[in-house]
Short mmCIF file of C-alpha atoms in Angstrom, two decimals:
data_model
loop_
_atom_site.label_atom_id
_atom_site.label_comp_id
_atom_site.label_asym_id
_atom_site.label_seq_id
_atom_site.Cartn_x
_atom_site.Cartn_y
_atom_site.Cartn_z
CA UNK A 1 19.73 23.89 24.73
CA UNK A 2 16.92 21.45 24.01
CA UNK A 3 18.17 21.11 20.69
CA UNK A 4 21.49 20.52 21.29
CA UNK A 5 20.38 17.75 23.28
CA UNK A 6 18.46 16.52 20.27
CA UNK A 7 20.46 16.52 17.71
CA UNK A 8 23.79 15.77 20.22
CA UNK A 9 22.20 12.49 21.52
CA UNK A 10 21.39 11.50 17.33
CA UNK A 11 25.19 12.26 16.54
CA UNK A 12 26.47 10.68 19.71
CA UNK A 13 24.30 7.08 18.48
CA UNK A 14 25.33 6.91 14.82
CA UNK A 15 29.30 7.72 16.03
CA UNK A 16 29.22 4.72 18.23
CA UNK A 17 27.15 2.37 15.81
CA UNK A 18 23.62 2.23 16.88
CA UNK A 19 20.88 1.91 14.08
CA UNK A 20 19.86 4.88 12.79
CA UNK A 21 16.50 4.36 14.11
CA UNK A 22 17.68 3.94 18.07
CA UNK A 23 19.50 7.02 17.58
CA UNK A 24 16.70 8.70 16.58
CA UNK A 25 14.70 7.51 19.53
CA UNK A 26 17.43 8.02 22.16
CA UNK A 27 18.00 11.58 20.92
CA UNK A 28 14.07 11.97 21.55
CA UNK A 29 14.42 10.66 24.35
CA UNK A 30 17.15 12.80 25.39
CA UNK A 31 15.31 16.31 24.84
CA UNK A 32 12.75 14.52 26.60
CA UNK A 33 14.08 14.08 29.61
CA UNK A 34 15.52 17.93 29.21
CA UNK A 35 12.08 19.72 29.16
CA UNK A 36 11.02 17.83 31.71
CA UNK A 37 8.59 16.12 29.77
CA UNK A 38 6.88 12.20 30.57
CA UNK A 39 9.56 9.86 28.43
CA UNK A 40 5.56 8.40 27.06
CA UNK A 41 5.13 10.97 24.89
CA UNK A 42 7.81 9.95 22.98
CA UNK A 43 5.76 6.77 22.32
CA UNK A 44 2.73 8.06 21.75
CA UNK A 45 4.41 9.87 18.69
CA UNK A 46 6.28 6.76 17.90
CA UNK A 47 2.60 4.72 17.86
CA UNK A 48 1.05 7.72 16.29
CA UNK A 49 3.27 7.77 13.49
CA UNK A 50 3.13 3.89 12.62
CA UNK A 51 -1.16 4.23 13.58
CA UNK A 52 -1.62 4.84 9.96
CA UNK A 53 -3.61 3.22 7.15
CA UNK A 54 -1.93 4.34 4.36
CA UNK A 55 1.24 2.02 5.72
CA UNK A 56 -0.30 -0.93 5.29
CA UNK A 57 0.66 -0.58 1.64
CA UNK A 58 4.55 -0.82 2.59
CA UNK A 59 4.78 -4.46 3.76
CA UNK A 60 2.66 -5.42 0.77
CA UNK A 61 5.44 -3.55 -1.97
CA UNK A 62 7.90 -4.95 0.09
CA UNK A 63 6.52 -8.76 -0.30
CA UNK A 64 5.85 -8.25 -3.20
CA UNK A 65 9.11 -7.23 -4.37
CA UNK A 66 10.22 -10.10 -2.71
CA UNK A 67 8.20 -12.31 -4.46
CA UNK A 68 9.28 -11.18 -7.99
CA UNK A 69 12.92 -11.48 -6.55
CA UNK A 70 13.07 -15.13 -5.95
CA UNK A 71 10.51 -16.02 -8.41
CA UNK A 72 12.71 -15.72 -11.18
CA UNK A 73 11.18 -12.46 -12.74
CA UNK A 74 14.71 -10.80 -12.41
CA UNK A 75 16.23 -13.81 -15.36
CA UNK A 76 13.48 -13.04 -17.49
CA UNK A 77 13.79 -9.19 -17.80
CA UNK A 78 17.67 -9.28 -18.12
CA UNK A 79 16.98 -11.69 -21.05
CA UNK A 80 14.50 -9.51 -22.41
CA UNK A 81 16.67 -6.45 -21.82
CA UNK A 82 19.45 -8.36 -23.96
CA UNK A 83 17.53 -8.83 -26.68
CA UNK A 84 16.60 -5.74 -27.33
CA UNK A 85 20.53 -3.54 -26.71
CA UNK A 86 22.71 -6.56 -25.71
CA UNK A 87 23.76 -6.24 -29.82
CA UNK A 88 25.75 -3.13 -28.83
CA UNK A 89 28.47 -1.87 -27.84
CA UNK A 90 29.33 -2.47 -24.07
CA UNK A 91 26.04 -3.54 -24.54
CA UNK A 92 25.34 -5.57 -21.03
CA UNK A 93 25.63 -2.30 -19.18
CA UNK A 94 22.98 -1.31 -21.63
CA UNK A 95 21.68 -4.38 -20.65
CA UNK A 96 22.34 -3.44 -16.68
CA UNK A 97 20.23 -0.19 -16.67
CA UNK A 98 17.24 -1.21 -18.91
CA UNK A 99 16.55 -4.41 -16.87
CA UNK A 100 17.34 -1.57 -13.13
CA UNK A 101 14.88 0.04 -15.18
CA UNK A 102 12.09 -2.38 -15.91
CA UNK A 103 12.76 -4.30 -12.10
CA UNK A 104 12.69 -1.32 -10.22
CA UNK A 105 9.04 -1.04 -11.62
CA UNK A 106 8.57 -3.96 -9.70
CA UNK A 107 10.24 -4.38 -6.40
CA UNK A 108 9.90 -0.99 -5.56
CA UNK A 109 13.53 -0.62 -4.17
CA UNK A 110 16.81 0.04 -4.74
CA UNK A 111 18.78 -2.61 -2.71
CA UNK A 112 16.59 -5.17 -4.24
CA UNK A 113 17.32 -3.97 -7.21
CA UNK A 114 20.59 -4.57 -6.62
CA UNK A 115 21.12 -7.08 -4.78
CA UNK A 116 18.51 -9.35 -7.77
CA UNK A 117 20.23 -7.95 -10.69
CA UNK A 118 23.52 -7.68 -9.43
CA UNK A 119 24.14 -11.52 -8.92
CA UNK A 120 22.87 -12.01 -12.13
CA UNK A 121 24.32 -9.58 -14.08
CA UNK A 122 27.66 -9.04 -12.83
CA UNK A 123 29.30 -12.73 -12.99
CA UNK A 124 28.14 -12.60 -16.09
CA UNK A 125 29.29 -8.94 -17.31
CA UNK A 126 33.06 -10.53 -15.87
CA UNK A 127 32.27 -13.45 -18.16
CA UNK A 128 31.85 -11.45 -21.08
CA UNK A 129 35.35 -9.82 -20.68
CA UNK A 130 33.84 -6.36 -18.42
CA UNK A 131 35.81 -5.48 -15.54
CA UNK A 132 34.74 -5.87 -12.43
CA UNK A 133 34.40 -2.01 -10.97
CA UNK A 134 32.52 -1.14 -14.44
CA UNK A 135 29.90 -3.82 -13.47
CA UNK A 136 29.30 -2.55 -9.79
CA UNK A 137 28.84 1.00 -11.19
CA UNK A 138 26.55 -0.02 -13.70
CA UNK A 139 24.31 -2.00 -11.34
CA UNK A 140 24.68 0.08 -8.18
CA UNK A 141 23.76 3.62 -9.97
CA UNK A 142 21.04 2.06 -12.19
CA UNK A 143 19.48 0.58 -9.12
CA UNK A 144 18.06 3.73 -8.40
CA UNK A 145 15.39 3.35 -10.76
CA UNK A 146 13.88 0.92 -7.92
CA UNK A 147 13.27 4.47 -6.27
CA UNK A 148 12.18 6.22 -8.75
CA UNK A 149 10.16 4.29 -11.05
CA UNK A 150 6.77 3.54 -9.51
CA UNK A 151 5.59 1.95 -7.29
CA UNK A 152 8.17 2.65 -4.28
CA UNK A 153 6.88 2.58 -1.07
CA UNK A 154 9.62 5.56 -0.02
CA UNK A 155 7.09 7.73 -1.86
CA UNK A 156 4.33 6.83 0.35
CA UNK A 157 6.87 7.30 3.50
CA UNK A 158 7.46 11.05 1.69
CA UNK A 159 3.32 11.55 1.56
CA UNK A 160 2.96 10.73 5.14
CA UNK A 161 6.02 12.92 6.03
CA UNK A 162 4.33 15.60 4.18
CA UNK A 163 1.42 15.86 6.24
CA UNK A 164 -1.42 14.36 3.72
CA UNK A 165 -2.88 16.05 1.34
CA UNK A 166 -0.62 14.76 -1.66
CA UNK A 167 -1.93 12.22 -4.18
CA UNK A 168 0.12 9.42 -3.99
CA UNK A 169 -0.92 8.06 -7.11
CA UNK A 170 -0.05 11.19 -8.97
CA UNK A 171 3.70 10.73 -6.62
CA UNK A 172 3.74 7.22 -8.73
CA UNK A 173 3.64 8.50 -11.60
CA UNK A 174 5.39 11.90 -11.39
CA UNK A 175 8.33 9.17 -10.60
CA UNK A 176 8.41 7.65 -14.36
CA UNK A 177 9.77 10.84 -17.17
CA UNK A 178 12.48 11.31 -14.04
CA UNK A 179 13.06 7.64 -13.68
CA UNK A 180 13.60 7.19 -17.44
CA UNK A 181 15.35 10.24 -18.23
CA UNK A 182 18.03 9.11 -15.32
CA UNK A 183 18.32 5.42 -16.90
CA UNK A 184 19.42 7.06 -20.10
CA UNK A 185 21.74 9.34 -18.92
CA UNK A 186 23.34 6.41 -17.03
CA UNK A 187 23.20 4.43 -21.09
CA UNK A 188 24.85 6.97 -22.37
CA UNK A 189 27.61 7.11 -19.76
CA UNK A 190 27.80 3.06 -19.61
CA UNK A 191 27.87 3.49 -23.70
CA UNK A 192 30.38 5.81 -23.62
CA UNK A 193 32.95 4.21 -20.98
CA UNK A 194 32.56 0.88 -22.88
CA UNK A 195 33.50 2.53 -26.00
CA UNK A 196 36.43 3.81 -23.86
CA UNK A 197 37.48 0.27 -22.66
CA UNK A 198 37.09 -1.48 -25.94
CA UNK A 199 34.31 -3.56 -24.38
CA UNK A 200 32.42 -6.59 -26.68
CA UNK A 201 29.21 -6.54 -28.51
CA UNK A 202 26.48 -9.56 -28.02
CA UNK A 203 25.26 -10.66 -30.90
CA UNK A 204 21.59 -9.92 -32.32
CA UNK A 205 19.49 -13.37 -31.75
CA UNK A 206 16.57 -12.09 -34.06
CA UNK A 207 13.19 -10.71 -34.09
CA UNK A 208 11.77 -13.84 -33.32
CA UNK A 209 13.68 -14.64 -30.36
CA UNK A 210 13.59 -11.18 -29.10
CA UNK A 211 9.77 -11.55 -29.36
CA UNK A 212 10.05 -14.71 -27.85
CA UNK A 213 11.96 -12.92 -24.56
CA UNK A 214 9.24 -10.28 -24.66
CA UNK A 215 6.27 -12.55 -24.26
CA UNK A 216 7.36 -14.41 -21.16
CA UNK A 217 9.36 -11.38 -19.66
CA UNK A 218 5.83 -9.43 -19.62
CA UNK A 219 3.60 -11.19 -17.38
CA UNK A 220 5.89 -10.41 -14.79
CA UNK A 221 6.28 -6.30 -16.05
CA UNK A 222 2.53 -6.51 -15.66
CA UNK A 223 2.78 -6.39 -11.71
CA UNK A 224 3.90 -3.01 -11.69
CA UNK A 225 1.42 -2.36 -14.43
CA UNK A 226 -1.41 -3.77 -12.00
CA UNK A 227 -0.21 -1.84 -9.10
CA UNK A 228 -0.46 1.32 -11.08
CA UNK A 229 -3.06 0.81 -13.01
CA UNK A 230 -5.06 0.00 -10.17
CA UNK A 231 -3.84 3.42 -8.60
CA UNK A 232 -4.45 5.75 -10.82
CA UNK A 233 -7.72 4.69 -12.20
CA UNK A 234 -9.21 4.71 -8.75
CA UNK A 235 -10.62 1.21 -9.05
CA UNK A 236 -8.08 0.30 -5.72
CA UNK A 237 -6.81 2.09 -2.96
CA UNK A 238 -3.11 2.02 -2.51
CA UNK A 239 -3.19 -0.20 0.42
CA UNK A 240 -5.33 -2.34 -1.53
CA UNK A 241 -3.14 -2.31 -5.13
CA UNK A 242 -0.28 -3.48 -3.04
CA UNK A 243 -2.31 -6.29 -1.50
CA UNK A 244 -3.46 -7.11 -5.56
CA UNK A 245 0.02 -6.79 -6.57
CA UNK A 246 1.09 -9.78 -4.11
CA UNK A 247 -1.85 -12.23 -5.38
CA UNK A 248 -0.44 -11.17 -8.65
CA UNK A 249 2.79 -11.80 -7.84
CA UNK A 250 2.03 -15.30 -6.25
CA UNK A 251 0.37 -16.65 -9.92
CA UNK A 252 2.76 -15.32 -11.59
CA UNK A 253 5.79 -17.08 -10.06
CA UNK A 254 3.39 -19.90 -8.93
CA UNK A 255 0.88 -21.37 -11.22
CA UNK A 256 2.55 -18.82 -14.82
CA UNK A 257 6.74 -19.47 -14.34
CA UNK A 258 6.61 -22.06 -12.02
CA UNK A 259 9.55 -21.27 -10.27
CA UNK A 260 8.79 -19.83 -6.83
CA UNK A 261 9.63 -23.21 -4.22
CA UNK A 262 8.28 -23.41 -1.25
CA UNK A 263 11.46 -22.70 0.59
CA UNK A 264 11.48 -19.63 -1.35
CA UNK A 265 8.46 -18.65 -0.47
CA UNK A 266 8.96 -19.15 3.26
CA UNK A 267 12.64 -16.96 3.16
CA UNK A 268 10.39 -14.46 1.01
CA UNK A 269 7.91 -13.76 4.16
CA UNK A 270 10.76 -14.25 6.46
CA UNK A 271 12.60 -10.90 4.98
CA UNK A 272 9.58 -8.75 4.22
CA UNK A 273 8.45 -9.27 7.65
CA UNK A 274 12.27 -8.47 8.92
CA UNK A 275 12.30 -5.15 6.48
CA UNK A 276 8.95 -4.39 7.44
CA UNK A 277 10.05 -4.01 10.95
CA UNK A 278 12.96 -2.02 10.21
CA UNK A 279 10.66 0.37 8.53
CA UNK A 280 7.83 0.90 10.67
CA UNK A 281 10.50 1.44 13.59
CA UNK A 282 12.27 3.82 11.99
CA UNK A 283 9.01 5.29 10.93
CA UNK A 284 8.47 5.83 14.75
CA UNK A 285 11.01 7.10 15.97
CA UNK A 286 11.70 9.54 12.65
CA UNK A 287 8.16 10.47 14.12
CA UNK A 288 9.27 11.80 17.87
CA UNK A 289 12.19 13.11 16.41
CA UNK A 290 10.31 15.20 14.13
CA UNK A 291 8.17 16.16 16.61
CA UNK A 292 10.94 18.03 18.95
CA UNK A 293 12.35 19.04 15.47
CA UNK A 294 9.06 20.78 15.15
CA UNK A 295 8.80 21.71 18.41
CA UNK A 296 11.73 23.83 18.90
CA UNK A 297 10.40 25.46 15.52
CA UNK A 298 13.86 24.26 13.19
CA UNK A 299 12.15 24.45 10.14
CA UNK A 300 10.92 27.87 10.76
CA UNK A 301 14.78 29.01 11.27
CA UNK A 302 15.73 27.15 8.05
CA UNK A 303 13.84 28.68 5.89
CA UNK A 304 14.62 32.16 7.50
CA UNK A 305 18.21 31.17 7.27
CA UNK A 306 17.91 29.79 3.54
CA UNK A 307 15.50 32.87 2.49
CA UNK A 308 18.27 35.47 4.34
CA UNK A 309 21.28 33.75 2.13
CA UNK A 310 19.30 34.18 -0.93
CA UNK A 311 15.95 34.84 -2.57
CA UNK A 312 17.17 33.40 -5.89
CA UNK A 313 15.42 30.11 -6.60
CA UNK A 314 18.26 28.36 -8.29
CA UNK A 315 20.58 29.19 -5.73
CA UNK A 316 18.04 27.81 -3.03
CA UNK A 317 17.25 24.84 -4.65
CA UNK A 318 20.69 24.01 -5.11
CA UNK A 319 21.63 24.71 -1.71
CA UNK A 320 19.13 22.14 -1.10
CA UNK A 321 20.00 19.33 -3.08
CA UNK A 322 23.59 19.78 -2.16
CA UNK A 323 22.08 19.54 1.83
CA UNK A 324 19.86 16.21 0.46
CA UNK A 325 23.35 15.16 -1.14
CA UNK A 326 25.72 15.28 1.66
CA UNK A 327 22.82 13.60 4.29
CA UNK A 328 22.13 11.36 1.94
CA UNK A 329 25.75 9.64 2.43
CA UNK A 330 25.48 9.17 6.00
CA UNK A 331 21.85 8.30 6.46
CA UNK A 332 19.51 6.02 5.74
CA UNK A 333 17.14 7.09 3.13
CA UNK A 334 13.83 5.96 4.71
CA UNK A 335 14.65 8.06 8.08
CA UNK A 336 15.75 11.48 5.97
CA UNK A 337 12.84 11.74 4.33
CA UNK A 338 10.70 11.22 7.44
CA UNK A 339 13.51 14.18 8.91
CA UNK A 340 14.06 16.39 5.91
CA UNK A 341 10.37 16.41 4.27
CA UNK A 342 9.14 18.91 7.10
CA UNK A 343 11.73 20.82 7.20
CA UNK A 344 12.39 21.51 3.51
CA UNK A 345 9.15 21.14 2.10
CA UNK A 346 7.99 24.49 3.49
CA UNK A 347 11.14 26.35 1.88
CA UNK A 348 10.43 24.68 -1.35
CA UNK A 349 6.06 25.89 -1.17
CA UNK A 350 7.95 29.40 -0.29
CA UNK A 351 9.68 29.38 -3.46
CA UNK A 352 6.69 28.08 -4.95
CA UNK A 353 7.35 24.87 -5.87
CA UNK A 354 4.76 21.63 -6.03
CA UNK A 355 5.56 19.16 -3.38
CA UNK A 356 4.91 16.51 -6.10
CA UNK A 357 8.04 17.80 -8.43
CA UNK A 358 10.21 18.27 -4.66
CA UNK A 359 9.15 14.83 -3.65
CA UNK A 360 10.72 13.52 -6.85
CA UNK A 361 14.07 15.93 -6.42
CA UNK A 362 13.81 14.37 -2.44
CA UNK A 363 13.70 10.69 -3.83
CA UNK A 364 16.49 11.65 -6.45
CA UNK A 365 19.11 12.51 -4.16
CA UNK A 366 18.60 10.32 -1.48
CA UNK A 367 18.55 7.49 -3.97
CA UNK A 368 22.13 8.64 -4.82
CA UNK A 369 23.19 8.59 -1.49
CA UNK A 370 22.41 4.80 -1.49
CA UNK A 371 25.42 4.54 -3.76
CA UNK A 372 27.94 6.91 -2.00
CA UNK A 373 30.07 6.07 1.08
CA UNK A 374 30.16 5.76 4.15
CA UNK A 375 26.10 4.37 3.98
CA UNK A 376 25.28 3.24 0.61
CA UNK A 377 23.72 0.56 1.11
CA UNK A 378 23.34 -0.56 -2.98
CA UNK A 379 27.41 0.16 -2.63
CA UNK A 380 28.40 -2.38 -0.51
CA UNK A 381 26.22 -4.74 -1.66
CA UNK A 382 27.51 -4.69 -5.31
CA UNK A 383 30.99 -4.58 -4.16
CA UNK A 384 29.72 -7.47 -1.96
CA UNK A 385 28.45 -9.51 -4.69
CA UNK A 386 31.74 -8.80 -7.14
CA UNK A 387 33.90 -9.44 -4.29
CA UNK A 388 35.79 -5.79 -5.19
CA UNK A 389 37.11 -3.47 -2.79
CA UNK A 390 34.79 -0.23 -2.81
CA UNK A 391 38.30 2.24 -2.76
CA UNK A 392 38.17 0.14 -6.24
CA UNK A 393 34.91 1.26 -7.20
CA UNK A 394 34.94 4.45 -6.48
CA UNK A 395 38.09 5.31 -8.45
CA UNK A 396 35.82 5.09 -11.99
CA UNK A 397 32.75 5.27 -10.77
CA UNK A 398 32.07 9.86 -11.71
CA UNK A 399 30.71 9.14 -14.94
CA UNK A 400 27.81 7.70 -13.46
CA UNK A 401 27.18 10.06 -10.93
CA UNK A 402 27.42 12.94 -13.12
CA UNK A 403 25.02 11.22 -15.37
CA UNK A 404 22.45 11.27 -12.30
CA UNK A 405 23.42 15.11 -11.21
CA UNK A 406 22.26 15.47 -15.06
CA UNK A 407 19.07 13.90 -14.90
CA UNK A 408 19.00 15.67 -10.72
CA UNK A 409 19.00 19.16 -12.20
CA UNK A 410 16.41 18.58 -15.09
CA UNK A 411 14.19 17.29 -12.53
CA UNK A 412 14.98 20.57 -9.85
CA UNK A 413 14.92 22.56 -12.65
CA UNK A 414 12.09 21.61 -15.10
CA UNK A 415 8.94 21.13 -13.80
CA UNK A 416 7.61 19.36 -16.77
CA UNK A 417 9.53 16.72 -15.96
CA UNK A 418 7.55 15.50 -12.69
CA UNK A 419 4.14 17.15 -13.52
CA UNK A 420 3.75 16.78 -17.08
CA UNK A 421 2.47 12.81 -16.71
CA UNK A 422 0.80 13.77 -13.37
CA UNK A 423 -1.51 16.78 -14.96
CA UNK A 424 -2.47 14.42 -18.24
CA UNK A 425 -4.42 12.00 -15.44
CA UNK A 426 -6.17 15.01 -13.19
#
């Protein structure tokens, strides 16, 4: 009956519109109050999940990625991008997922991703001749590189859901072979519609120029390169990468491109500190929820459930990602990994499965759901910035999500794909 009160108080807040993360704390609440138990132990857990070091890295990748937003970084790597496959066919959605691709290396996230790109890309993919929903499902499924590629602070969210004990740095880059074997999927499938639709070619500007595009698109690349770098060498904790990766970020725009204002500054630390508070309060209240989760043992009877369908590791793994699938369009993604990491990761280790490869199949999915309706998040806001109806969207939009179910089961499917770069650096 506890349960029921859990999980009925969540429902009962997301049906009538509350934040995902009151929900979650109300529904604590709730079974709370049912076993009789003080209401401050629910914020104990909520202080005991945000009472960790490792977070401090999160509002640093999320200025950051704020930084190299407004600072103009996002111009110079679509330029770049162009240079290189603008010359073919369709080419600006080429264009699109190469420069999701190299700026999701930097801002970490999707809806940045997005929301930078997109206002660049998009008026001018409709001034090119491309039609409008092709642009929006370009930008909004290549955005999902921001979650994949490294660094992305939902990875350290999944380490800390996981209990410890997994390397984030070898999380960062397990991220990459997935991240770049989804981008071209989603090349092919923008190559391939564009052929459809009879869409224009740009023309080559030259080795020289493309050179040119290359040299003053990289010192901005390099922040993710820093971040990494700093990682997996061990020279810099995570926590203390991220904090690098801002200084880095602030000469770059600064003192190197000169285009950071002041006034962009300022709205910069104005919406890290807002999304930084959205996080760490959904990271608390994820936390009590987990706990009663937890405490009325439900991922014990999931994986008795799962294991009593079917011992066959293909058809539990699928059964999983279609589970991450479905949640994934009605949730946010930070709070379902802080929910679903406990209670899938210990099916997965059953199966026999490294958390490192089901951390990338978790980040996968739950990137996709940003996309997909009624929540996506990277949905509305490229429909937002094309000013198209999403029933619009949708309509055209399979070829893309196929191409990321694709790259989805090579990644459940074929370990290589996470571990391979992860093992070369143990």
């Amino acid at each position: 009956m506890g349960l029921a009160f859990l999980l009925g108080g969540f429902v009962v807040g997301i049906v009538i519109g509350l934040p995902i993360a009151f929900a979650l704390g109300i529904a604590a609440l709730a079974a709370a109050f049912y076993e009789g138990l003080p209401e401050l132990i629910v914020f104990q857990r909520m202080i005991a999940g945000m009472n960790v070091f490792s977070l401090l890295a999160i509002p640093f990748f999320i200025f950051a990625g704020e930084l190299m937003m407004r600072g103009g970084i996002a111009m110079r790597l679509v330029r770049f991008a162009q240079a290189v496959v603008g010359q073919m066919r369709g080419g600006l959605g080429l264009v699109n997922v190469l420069s999701s691709m190299l700026f999701g290396g930097i801002s970490g996230s999707a809806v940045a991703d997005t929301s930078a790109l997109g206002s660049v890309l998009i008026p001018m993919m409709r001034e090119k001749g491309y039609d409008d929903d092709y642009a929006v499902n370009v930008t909004v499924t290549s955005s999902i590189a921001g979650v994949m590629v490294p660094p992305s602070h939902n990875m350290i969210l999944y380490a800390l859901a996981a209990g410890g004990g997994i390397s984030i740095s070898s999380l960062f880059l397990a991220g990459v072979v997935p991240g770049i074997i989804m981008c071209l999927c989603l090349g092919i499938a923008s190559y391939v519609v564009a052929i459809r639709r009879d869409y224009p070619a740009e023309p080559f500007p030259g080795i020289g120029p493309a050179l040119i595009t290359g040299i003053v698109a990289l010192p901005g690349f390099l922040t993710a390169v820093v971040i990494i770098g700093g990682v997996v060498s061990g020279i810099f904790t995570v926590t203390e990468s991220a904090a690098i990766g801002v200084i880095y970020a602030l000469l770059v725009t600064v003192f190197v491109y000169r285009s950071l204002s002041l006034h962009d500054f300022w709205r910069s630390v104005l919406q890290s500190i807002r999304t930084t508070a959205m996080v760490m309060v959904l990271i608390g209240t994820a936390t009590s929820f987990a706990y009663f989760l937890a405490l009325y043992q439900v991922p014990a009877a999931i994986l008795d459930l799962l294991l009593n369908i079917t011992e066959s590791k293909i058809v539990l793994l699928l059964l999983i990602n279609i589970a991450l699938l479905v949640l994934g369009a009605f949730m946010d993604m930070g709070a379902l990994i802080l929910i679903c990491t406990p209670i899938f990761l210990p099916v997965v280790r059953q199966i026999g499965m490294d958390p490192v490869q089901f951390g990338m199949l978790l980040m996968m999915n739950l990137g996709l759901g940003l996309t997909t309706p009624p929540v996506g998040a990277c949905l509305f806001v490229g429909c937002s910035i094309a000013k198209v109806k999403i029933e619009t969207v949708l309509r055209t939009i399979w070829p893309f999500y196929f191409a990321v179910l694709v790259a989805l089961l090579l990644t459940t499917y074929v370990p290589a794909v996470s571990l391979s770069l992860p093992a070369l650096f143990d």
